[in-house]
Structures are given as C-alpha cells and as structure tokens.
PDB file of C-alpha atoms in Angstrom:
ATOM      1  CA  UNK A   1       6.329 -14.271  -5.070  1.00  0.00           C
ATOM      2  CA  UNK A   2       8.504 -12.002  -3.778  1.00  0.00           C
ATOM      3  CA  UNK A   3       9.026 -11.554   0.312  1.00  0.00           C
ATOM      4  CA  UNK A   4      10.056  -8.617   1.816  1.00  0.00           C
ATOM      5  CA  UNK A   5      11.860  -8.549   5.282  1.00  0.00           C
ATOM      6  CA  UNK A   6      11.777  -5.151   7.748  1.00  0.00           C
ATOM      7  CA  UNK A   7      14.722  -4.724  10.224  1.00  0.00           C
ATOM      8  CA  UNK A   8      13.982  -4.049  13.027  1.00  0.00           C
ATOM      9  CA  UNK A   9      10.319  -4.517  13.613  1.00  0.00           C
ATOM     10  CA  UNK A  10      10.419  -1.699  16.181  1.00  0.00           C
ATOM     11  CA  UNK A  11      13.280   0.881  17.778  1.00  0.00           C
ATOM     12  CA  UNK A  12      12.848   3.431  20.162  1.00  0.00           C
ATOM     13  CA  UNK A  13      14.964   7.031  19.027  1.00  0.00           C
ATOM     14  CA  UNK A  14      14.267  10.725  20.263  1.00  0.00           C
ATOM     15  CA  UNK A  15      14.095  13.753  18.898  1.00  0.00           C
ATOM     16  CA  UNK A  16      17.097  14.453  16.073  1.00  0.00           C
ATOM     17  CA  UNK A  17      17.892  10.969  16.323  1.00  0.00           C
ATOM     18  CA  UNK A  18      19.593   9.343  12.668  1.00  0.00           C
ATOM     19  CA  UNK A  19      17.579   6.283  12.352  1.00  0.00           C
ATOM     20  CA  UNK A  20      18.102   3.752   9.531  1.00  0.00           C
ATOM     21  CA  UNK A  21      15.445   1.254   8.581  1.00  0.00           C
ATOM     22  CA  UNK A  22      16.735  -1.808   6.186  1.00  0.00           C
ATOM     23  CA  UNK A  23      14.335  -3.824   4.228  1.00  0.00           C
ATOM     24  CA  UNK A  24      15.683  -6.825   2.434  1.00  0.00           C
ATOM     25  CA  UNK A  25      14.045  -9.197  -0.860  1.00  0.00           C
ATOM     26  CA  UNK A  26      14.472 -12.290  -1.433  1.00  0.00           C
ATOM     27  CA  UNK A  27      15.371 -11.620  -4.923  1.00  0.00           C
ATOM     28  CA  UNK A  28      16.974  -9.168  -6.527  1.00  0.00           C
ATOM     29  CA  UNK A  29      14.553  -6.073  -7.543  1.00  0.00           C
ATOM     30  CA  UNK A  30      16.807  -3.821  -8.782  1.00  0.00           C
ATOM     31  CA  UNK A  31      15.591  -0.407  -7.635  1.00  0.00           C
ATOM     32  CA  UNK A  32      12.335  -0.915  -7.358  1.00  0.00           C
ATOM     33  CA  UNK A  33      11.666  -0.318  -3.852  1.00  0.00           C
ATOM     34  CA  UNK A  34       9.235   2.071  -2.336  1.00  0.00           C
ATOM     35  CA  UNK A  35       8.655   3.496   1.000  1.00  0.00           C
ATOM     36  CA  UNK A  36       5.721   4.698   3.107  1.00  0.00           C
ATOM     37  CA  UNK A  37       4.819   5.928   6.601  1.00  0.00           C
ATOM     38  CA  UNK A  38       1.356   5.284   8.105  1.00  0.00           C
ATOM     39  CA  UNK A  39       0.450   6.669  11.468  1.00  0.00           C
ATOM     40  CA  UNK A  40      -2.361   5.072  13.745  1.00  0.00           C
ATOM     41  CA  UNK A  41      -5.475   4.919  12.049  1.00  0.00           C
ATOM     42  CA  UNK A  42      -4.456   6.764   8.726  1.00  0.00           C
ATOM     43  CA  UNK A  43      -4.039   5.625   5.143  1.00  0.00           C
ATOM     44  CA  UNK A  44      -0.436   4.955   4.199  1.00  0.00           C
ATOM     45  CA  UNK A  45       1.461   8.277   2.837  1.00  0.00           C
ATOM     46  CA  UNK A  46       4.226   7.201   0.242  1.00  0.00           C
ATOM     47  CA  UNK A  47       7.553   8.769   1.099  1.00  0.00           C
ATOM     48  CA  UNK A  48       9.912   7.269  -1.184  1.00  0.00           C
ATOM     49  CA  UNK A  49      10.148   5.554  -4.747  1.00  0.00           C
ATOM     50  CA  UNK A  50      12.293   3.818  -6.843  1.00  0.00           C
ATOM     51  CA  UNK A  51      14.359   3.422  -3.974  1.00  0.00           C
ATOM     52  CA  UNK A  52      16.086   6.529  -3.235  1.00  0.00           C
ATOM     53  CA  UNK A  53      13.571   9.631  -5.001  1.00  0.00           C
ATOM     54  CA  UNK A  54      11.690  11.796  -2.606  1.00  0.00           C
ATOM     55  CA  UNK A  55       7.813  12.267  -3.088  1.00  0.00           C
ATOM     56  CA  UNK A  56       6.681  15.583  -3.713  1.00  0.00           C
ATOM     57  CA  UNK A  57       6.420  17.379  -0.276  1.00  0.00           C
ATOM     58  CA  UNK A  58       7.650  14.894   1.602  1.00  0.00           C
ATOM     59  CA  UNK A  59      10.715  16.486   3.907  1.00  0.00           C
ATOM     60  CA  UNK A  60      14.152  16.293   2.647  1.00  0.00           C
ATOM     61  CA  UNK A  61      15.241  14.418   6.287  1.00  0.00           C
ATOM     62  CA  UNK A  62      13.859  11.251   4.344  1.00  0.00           C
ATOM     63  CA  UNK A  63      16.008   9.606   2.077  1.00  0.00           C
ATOM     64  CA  UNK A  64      16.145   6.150   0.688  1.00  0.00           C
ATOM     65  CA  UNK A  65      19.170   3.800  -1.084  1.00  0.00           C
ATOM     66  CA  UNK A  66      20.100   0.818  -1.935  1.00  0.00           C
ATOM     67  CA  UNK A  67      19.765  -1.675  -5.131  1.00  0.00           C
ATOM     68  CA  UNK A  68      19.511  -5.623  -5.621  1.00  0.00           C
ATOM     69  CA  UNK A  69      18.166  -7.169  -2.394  1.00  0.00           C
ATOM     70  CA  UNK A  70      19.198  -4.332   0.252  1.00  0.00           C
ATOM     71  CA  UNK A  71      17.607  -1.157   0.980  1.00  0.00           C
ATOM     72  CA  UNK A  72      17.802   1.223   3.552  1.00  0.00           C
ATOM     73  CA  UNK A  73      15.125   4.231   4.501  1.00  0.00           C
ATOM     74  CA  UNK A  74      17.465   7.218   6.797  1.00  0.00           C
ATOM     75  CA  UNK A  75      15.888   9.661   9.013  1.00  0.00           C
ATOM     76  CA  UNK A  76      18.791  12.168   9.227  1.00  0.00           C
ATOM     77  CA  UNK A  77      17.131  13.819  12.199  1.00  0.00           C
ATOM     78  CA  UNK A  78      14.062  12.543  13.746  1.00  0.00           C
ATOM     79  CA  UNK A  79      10.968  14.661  14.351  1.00  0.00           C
ATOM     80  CA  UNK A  80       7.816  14.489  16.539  1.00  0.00           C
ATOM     81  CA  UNK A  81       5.746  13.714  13.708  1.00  0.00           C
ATOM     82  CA  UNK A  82       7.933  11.104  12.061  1.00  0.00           C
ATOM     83  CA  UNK A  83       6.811   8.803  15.020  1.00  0.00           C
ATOM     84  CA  UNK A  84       4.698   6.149  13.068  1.00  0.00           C
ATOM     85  CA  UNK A  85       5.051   2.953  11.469  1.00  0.00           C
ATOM     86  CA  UNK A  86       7.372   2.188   8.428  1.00  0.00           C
ATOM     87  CA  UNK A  87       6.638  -0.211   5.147  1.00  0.00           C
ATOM     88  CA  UNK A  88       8.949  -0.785   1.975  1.00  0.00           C
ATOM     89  CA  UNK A  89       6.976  -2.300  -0.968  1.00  0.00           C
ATOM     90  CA  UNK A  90       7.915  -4.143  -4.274  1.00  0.00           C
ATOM     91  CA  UNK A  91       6.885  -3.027  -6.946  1.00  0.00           C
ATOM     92  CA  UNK A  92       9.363  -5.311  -9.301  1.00  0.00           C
ATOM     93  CA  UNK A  93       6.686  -7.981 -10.249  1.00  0.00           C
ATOM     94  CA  UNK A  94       3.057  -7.263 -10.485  1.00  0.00           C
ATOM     95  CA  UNK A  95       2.364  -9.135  -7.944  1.00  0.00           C
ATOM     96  CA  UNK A  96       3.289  -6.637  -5.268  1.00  0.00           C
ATOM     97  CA  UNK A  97       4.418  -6.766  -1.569  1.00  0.00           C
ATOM     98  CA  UNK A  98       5.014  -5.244   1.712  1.00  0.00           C
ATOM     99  CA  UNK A  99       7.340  -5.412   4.446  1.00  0.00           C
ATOM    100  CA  UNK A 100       6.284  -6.424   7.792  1.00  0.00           C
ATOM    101  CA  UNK A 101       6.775  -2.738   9.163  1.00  0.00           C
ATOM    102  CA  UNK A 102       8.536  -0.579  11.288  1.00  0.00           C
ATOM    103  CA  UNK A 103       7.141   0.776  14.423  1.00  0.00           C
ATOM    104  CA  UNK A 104       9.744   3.909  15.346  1.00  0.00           C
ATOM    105  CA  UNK A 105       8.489   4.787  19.112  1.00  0.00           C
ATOM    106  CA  UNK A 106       9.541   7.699  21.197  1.00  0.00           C
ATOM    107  CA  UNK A 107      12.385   6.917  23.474  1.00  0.00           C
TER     108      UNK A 107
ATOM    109  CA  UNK B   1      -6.886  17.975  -5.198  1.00  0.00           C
ATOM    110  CA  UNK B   2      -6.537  14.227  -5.333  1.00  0.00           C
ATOM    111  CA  UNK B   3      -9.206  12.642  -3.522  1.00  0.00           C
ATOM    112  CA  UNK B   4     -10.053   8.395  -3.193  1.00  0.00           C
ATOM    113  CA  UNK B   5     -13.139   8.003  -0.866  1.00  0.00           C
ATOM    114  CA  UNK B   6     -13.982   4.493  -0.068  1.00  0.00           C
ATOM    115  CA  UNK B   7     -17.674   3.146   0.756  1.00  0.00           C
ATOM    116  CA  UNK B   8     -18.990  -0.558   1.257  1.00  0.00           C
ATOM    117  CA  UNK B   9     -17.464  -2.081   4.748  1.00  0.00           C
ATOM    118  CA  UNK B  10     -19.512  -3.730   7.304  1.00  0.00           C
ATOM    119  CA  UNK B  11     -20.041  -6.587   9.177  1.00  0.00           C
ATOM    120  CA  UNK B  12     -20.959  -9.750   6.970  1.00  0.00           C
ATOM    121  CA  UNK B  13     -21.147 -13.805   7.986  1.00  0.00           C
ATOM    122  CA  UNK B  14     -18.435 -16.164   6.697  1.00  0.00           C
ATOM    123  CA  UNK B  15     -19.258 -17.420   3.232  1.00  0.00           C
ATOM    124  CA  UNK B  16     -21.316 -13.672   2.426  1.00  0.00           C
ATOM    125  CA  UNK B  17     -20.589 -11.435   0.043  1.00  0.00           C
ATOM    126  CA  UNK B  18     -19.779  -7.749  -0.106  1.00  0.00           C
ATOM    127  CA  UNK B  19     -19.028  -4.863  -2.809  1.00  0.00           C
ATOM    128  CA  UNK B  20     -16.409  -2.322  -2.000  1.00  0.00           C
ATOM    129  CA  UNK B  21     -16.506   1.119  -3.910  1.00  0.00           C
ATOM    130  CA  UNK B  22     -13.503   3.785  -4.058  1.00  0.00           C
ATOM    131  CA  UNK B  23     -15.373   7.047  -5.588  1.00  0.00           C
ATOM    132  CA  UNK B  24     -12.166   9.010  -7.596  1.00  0.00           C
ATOM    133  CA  UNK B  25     -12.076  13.019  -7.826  1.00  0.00           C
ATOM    134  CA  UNK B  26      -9.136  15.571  -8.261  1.00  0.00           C
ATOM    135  CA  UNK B  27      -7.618  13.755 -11.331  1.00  0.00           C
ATOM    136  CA  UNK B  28      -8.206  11.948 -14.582  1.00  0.00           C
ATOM    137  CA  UNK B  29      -9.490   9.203 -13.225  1.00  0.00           C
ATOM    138  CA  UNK B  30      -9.453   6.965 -16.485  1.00  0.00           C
ATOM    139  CA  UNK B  31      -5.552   7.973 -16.596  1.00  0.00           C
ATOM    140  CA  UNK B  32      -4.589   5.780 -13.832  1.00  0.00           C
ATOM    141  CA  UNK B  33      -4.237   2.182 -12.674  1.00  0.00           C
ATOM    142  CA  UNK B  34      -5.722   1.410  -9.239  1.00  0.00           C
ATOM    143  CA  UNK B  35      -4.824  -0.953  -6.422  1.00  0.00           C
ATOM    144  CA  UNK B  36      -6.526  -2.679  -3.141  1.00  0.00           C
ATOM    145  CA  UNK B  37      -5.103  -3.391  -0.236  1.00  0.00           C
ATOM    146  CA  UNK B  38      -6.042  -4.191   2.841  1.00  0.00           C
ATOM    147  CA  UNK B  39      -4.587  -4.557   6.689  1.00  0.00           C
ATOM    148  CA  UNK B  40      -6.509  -6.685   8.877  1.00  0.00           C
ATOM    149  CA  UNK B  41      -6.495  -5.560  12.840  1.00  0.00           C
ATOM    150  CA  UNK B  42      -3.004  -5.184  14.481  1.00  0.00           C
ATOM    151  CA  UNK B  43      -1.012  -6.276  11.389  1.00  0.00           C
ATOM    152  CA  UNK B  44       0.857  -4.979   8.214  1.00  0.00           C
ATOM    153  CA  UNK B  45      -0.312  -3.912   4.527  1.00  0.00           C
ATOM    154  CA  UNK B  46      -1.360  -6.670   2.231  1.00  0.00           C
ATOM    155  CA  UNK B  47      -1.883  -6.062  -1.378  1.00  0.00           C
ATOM    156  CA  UNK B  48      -5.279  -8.041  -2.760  1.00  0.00           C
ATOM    157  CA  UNK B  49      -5.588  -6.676  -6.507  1.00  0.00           C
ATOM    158  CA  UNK B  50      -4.977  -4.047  -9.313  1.00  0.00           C
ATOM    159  CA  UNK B  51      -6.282  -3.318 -12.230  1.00  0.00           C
ATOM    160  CA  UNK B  52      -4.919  -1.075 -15.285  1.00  0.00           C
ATOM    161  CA  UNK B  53      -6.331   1.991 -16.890  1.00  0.00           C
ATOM    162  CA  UNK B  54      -8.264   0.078 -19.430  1.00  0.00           C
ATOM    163  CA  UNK B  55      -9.064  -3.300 -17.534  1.00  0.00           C
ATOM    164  CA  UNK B  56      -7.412  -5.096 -19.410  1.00  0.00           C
ATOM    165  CA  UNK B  57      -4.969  -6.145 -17.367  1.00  0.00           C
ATOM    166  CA  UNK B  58      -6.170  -7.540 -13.910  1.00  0.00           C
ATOM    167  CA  UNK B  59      -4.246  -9.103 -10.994  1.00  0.00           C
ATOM    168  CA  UNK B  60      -4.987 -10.676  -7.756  1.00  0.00           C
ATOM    169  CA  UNK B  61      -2.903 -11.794  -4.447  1.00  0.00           C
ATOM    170  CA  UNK B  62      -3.198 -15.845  -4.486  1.00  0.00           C
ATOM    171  CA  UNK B  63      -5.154 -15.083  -0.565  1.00  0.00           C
ATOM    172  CA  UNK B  64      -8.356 -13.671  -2.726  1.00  0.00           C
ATOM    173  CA  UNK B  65      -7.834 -14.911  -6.467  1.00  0.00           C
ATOM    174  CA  UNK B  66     -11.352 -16.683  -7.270  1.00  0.00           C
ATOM    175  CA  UNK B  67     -13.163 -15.427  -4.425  1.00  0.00           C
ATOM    176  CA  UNK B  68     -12.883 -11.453  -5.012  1.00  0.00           C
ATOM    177  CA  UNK B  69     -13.094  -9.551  -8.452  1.00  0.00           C
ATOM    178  CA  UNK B  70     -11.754  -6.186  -9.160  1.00  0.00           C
ATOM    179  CA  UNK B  71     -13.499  -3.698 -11.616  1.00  0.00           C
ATOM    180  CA  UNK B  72     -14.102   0.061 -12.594  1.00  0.00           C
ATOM    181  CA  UNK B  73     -16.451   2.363 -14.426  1.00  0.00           C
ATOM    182  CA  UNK B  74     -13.811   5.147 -15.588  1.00  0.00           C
ATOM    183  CA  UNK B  75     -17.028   7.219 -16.872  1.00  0.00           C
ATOM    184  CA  UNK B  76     -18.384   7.123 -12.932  1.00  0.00           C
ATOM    185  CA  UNK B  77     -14.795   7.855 -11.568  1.00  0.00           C
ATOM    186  CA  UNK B  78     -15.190   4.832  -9.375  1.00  0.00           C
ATOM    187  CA  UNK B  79     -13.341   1.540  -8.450  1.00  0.00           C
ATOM    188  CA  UNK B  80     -14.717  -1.649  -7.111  1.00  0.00           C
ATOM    189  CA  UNK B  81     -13.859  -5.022  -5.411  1.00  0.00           C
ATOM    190  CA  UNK B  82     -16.623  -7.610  -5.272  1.00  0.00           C
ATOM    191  CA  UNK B  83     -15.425  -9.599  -2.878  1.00  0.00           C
ATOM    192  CA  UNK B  84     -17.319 -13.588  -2.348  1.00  0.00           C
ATOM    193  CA  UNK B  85     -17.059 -16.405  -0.259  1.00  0.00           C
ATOM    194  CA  UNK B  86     -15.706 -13.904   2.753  1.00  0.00           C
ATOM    195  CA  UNK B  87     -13.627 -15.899   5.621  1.00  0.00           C
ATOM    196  CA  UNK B  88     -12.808 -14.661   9.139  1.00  0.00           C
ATOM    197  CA  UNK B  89      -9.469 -13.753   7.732  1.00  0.00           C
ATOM    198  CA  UNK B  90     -10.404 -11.452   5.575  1.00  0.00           C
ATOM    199  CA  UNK B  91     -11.433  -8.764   7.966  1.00  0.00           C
ATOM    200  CA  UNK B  92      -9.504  -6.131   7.540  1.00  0.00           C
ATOM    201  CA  UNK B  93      -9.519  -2.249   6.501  1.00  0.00           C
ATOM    202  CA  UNK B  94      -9.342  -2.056   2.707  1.00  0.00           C
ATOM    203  CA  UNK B  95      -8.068   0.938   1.184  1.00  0.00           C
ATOM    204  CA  UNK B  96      -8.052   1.507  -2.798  1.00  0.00           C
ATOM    205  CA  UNK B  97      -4.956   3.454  -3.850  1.00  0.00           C
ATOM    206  CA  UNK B  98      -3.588   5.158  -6.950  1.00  0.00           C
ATOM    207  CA  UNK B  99      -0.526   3.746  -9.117  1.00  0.00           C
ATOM    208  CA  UNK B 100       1.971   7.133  -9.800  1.00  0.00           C
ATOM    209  CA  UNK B 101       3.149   4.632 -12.797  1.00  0.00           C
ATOM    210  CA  UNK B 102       6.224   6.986 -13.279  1.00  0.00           C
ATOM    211  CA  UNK B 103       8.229   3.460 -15.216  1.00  0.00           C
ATOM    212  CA  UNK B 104       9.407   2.053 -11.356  1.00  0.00           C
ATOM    213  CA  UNK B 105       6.481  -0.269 -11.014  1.00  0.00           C
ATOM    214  CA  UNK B 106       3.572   0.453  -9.041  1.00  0.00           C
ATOM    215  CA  UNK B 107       4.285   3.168  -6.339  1.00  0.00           C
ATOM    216  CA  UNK B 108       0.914   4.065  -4.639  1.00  0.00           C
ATOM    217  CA  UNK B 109       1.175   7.546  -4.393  1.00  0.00           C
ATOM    218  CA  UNK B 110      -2.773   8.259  -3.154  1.00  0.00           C
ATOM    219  CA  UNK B 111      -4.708   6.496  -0.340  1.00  0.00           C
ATOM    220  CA  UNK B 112      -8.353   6.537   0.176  1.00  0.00           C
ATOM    221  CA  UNK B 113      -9.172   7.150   4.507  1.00  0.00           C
ATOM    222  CA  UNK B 114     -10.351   3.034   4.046  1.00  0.00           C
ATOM    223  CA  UNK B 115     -13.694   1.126   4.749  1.00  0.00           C
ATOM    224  CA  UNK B 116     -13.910  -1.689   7.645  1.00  0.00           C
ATOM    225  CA  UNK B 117     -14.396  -5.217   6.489  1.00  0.00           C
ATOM    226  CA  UNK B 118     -15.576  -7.627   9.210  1.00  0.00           C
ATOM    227  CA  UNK B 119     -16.651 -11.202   8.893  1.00  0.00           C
ATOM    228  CA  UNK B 120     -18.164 -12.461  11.683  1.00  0.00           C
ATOM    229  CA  UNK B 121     -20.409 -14.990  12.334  1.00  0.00           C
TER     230      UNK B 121
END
C-alpha cells in the first residue's frame, strides 16, 4: 500500500493569503497525484489531477506540482469560499489512497 | 448534467448486512469505472472499492475485502456495494464516485451528495 502524508493538518490564512499545502508518498508515484476540496457536509469536488492540471471550472488561483514523492497544492490568493478541507489522493496503484487532510481556517 | 445519487444508509446492528445503491444519470453510464468511498464521523476519505466498466476488474481496500462486494447493472445506470458482516467501524458516509480515467489513474471527478452508514448495536 501506498501512504499518503498532509502537511500541515490545519493553518489559519485570510483573505489573498498564498497558501501551500504539501502532501508526501511513501513511494515514488510519479505524477499521479490528485487533489480535492470538500467543505462541511459536501461530497468531495476534485480540483486537481495528475498533479499539476486544473479541472474544468475549477479557478485558475489553484495550481498543483510536484513529481516522485513530493507534491504541493498553491492557493495564489485565498478566497472566502476556498475555506474548507484539503485531500491529495493516489491514484498510482489501484489500490488508491488519501491524505489525512487539510483544514485551511479563517484567520 | 452529471448526476450520482446515492440510496441505502441507515442504522444496522454489528454483524448485519446492508446494500448501498448509487443511481447514475447525465452520462454514459456503462462508459465509466466507479469507486466507493467512505468517511466515517470527524475523519478523512477512505477508499473501500472500484470496479471497471465491464466488471471485470474488481478491487477492494484490505478494511472491507471479504465482507463487502461491489457490483453494477450498466443497463439500470446503477452501482452497488453489498456490504456484510458490518462492525462499529464501518459507520461512515459512503459516497460512490466516477473515475475521469483520462491515462493518470483514477481521478474521481463526480461525487454522489452520500448515504449515512451506522452500525450500532
């Protein structure tokens, strides 16, 4: 199996903060690294795949890199409704797996 | 519009049994691997189980492999999880999701809103 580790678990920003998220396997998975917000009580929304391309309608102010065992997901300028909870996801094996999540709060 | 509507949750006693149902519309259904995954109260996503387009190929998280069973009728649009020999731990909110497949792996690109598992004696 392949674990997935979420730094940090939670970070307080405001409004048109940059915030970086970094998600680290414990193998390399080349770039197959996705990213999704979920806000209380909602389904997951997928913002990112294959590590750094954008989902269709998703805001530009998400963007995604990395390759190997490091990943980060950038919010060039935080936004009132970007407060929610982060997850990357492996999708290198079948088997897949999540991070333990982000929580970005409102400073 | 893509649309994954899930049915089934409730409350059931350790050791019951329970059948989940994710009814598909907006797409071609029978185009599309499908996913489970659940998050139990307060915690992160787990993935349980996938299947592919033509069920051939079926996979489960070690948590639920022998005890749940994955399925899906592409003629009724629909995706199940049986799920047997329920424990406490296994309460969650299980959501069925759709695979983009775009040759990355499995990015879930569609969520249903998610039905409420409880075990509970």
């Amino acid at each position: 199996d392949i674990q997935m580790t979420q730094s940090p678990s939670s970070l307080s920003a405001s409004v048109g903060d940059r915030v970086t998220i970094t998600c680290r396997a414990s193998q390399s998975i080349d770039n197959y690294l996705n990213w999704y917000q979920q806000k209380p009580g909602k389904a997951p929304k997928l913002l990112i795949y294959a590590a750094s391309s954008l989902q269709s309608g998703v805001p530009s102010r998400f963007s995604g890199s990395g390759s190997g065992t490091d990943f980060t997901l950038t919010i060039s300028s935080l936004q009132p409704g970007d407060f929610a909870t982060y997850y990357c996801q492996q999708s290198y094996i079948t088997l897949l797996s999540f991070g333990g999540g982000t929580k970005v709060e409102i400073k | 519009e893509v649309q994954l509507e899930e049915s089934g949750g409730g409350l059931v006693r350790p050791g019951g049994s329970l059948t989940l149902s994710c009814a598909a519309s907006g797409f071609t259904f029978s185009g599309y691997n499908m996913n489970w995954v659940r998050q139990a109260p307060g915690k992160g996503l787990e993935w349980v189980s996938s299947i592919n387009s033509r069920s051939n190929y079926i996979f489960y998280a070690d948590s639920v492999k022998g005890r749940f069973t994955i399925s899906r009728d592409n003629a009724k649009k629909s995706l199940y999880l049986q799920m047997n020999s329920l424990r406490v731990e296994d309460t969650a909110v299980y959501y069925c999701a759709r695979d983009a497949d775009r040759g990355y792996g499995p990015d879930l690109d569609s969520w249903g809103q998610g039905t409420r598992v409880t075990v509970s004696s």
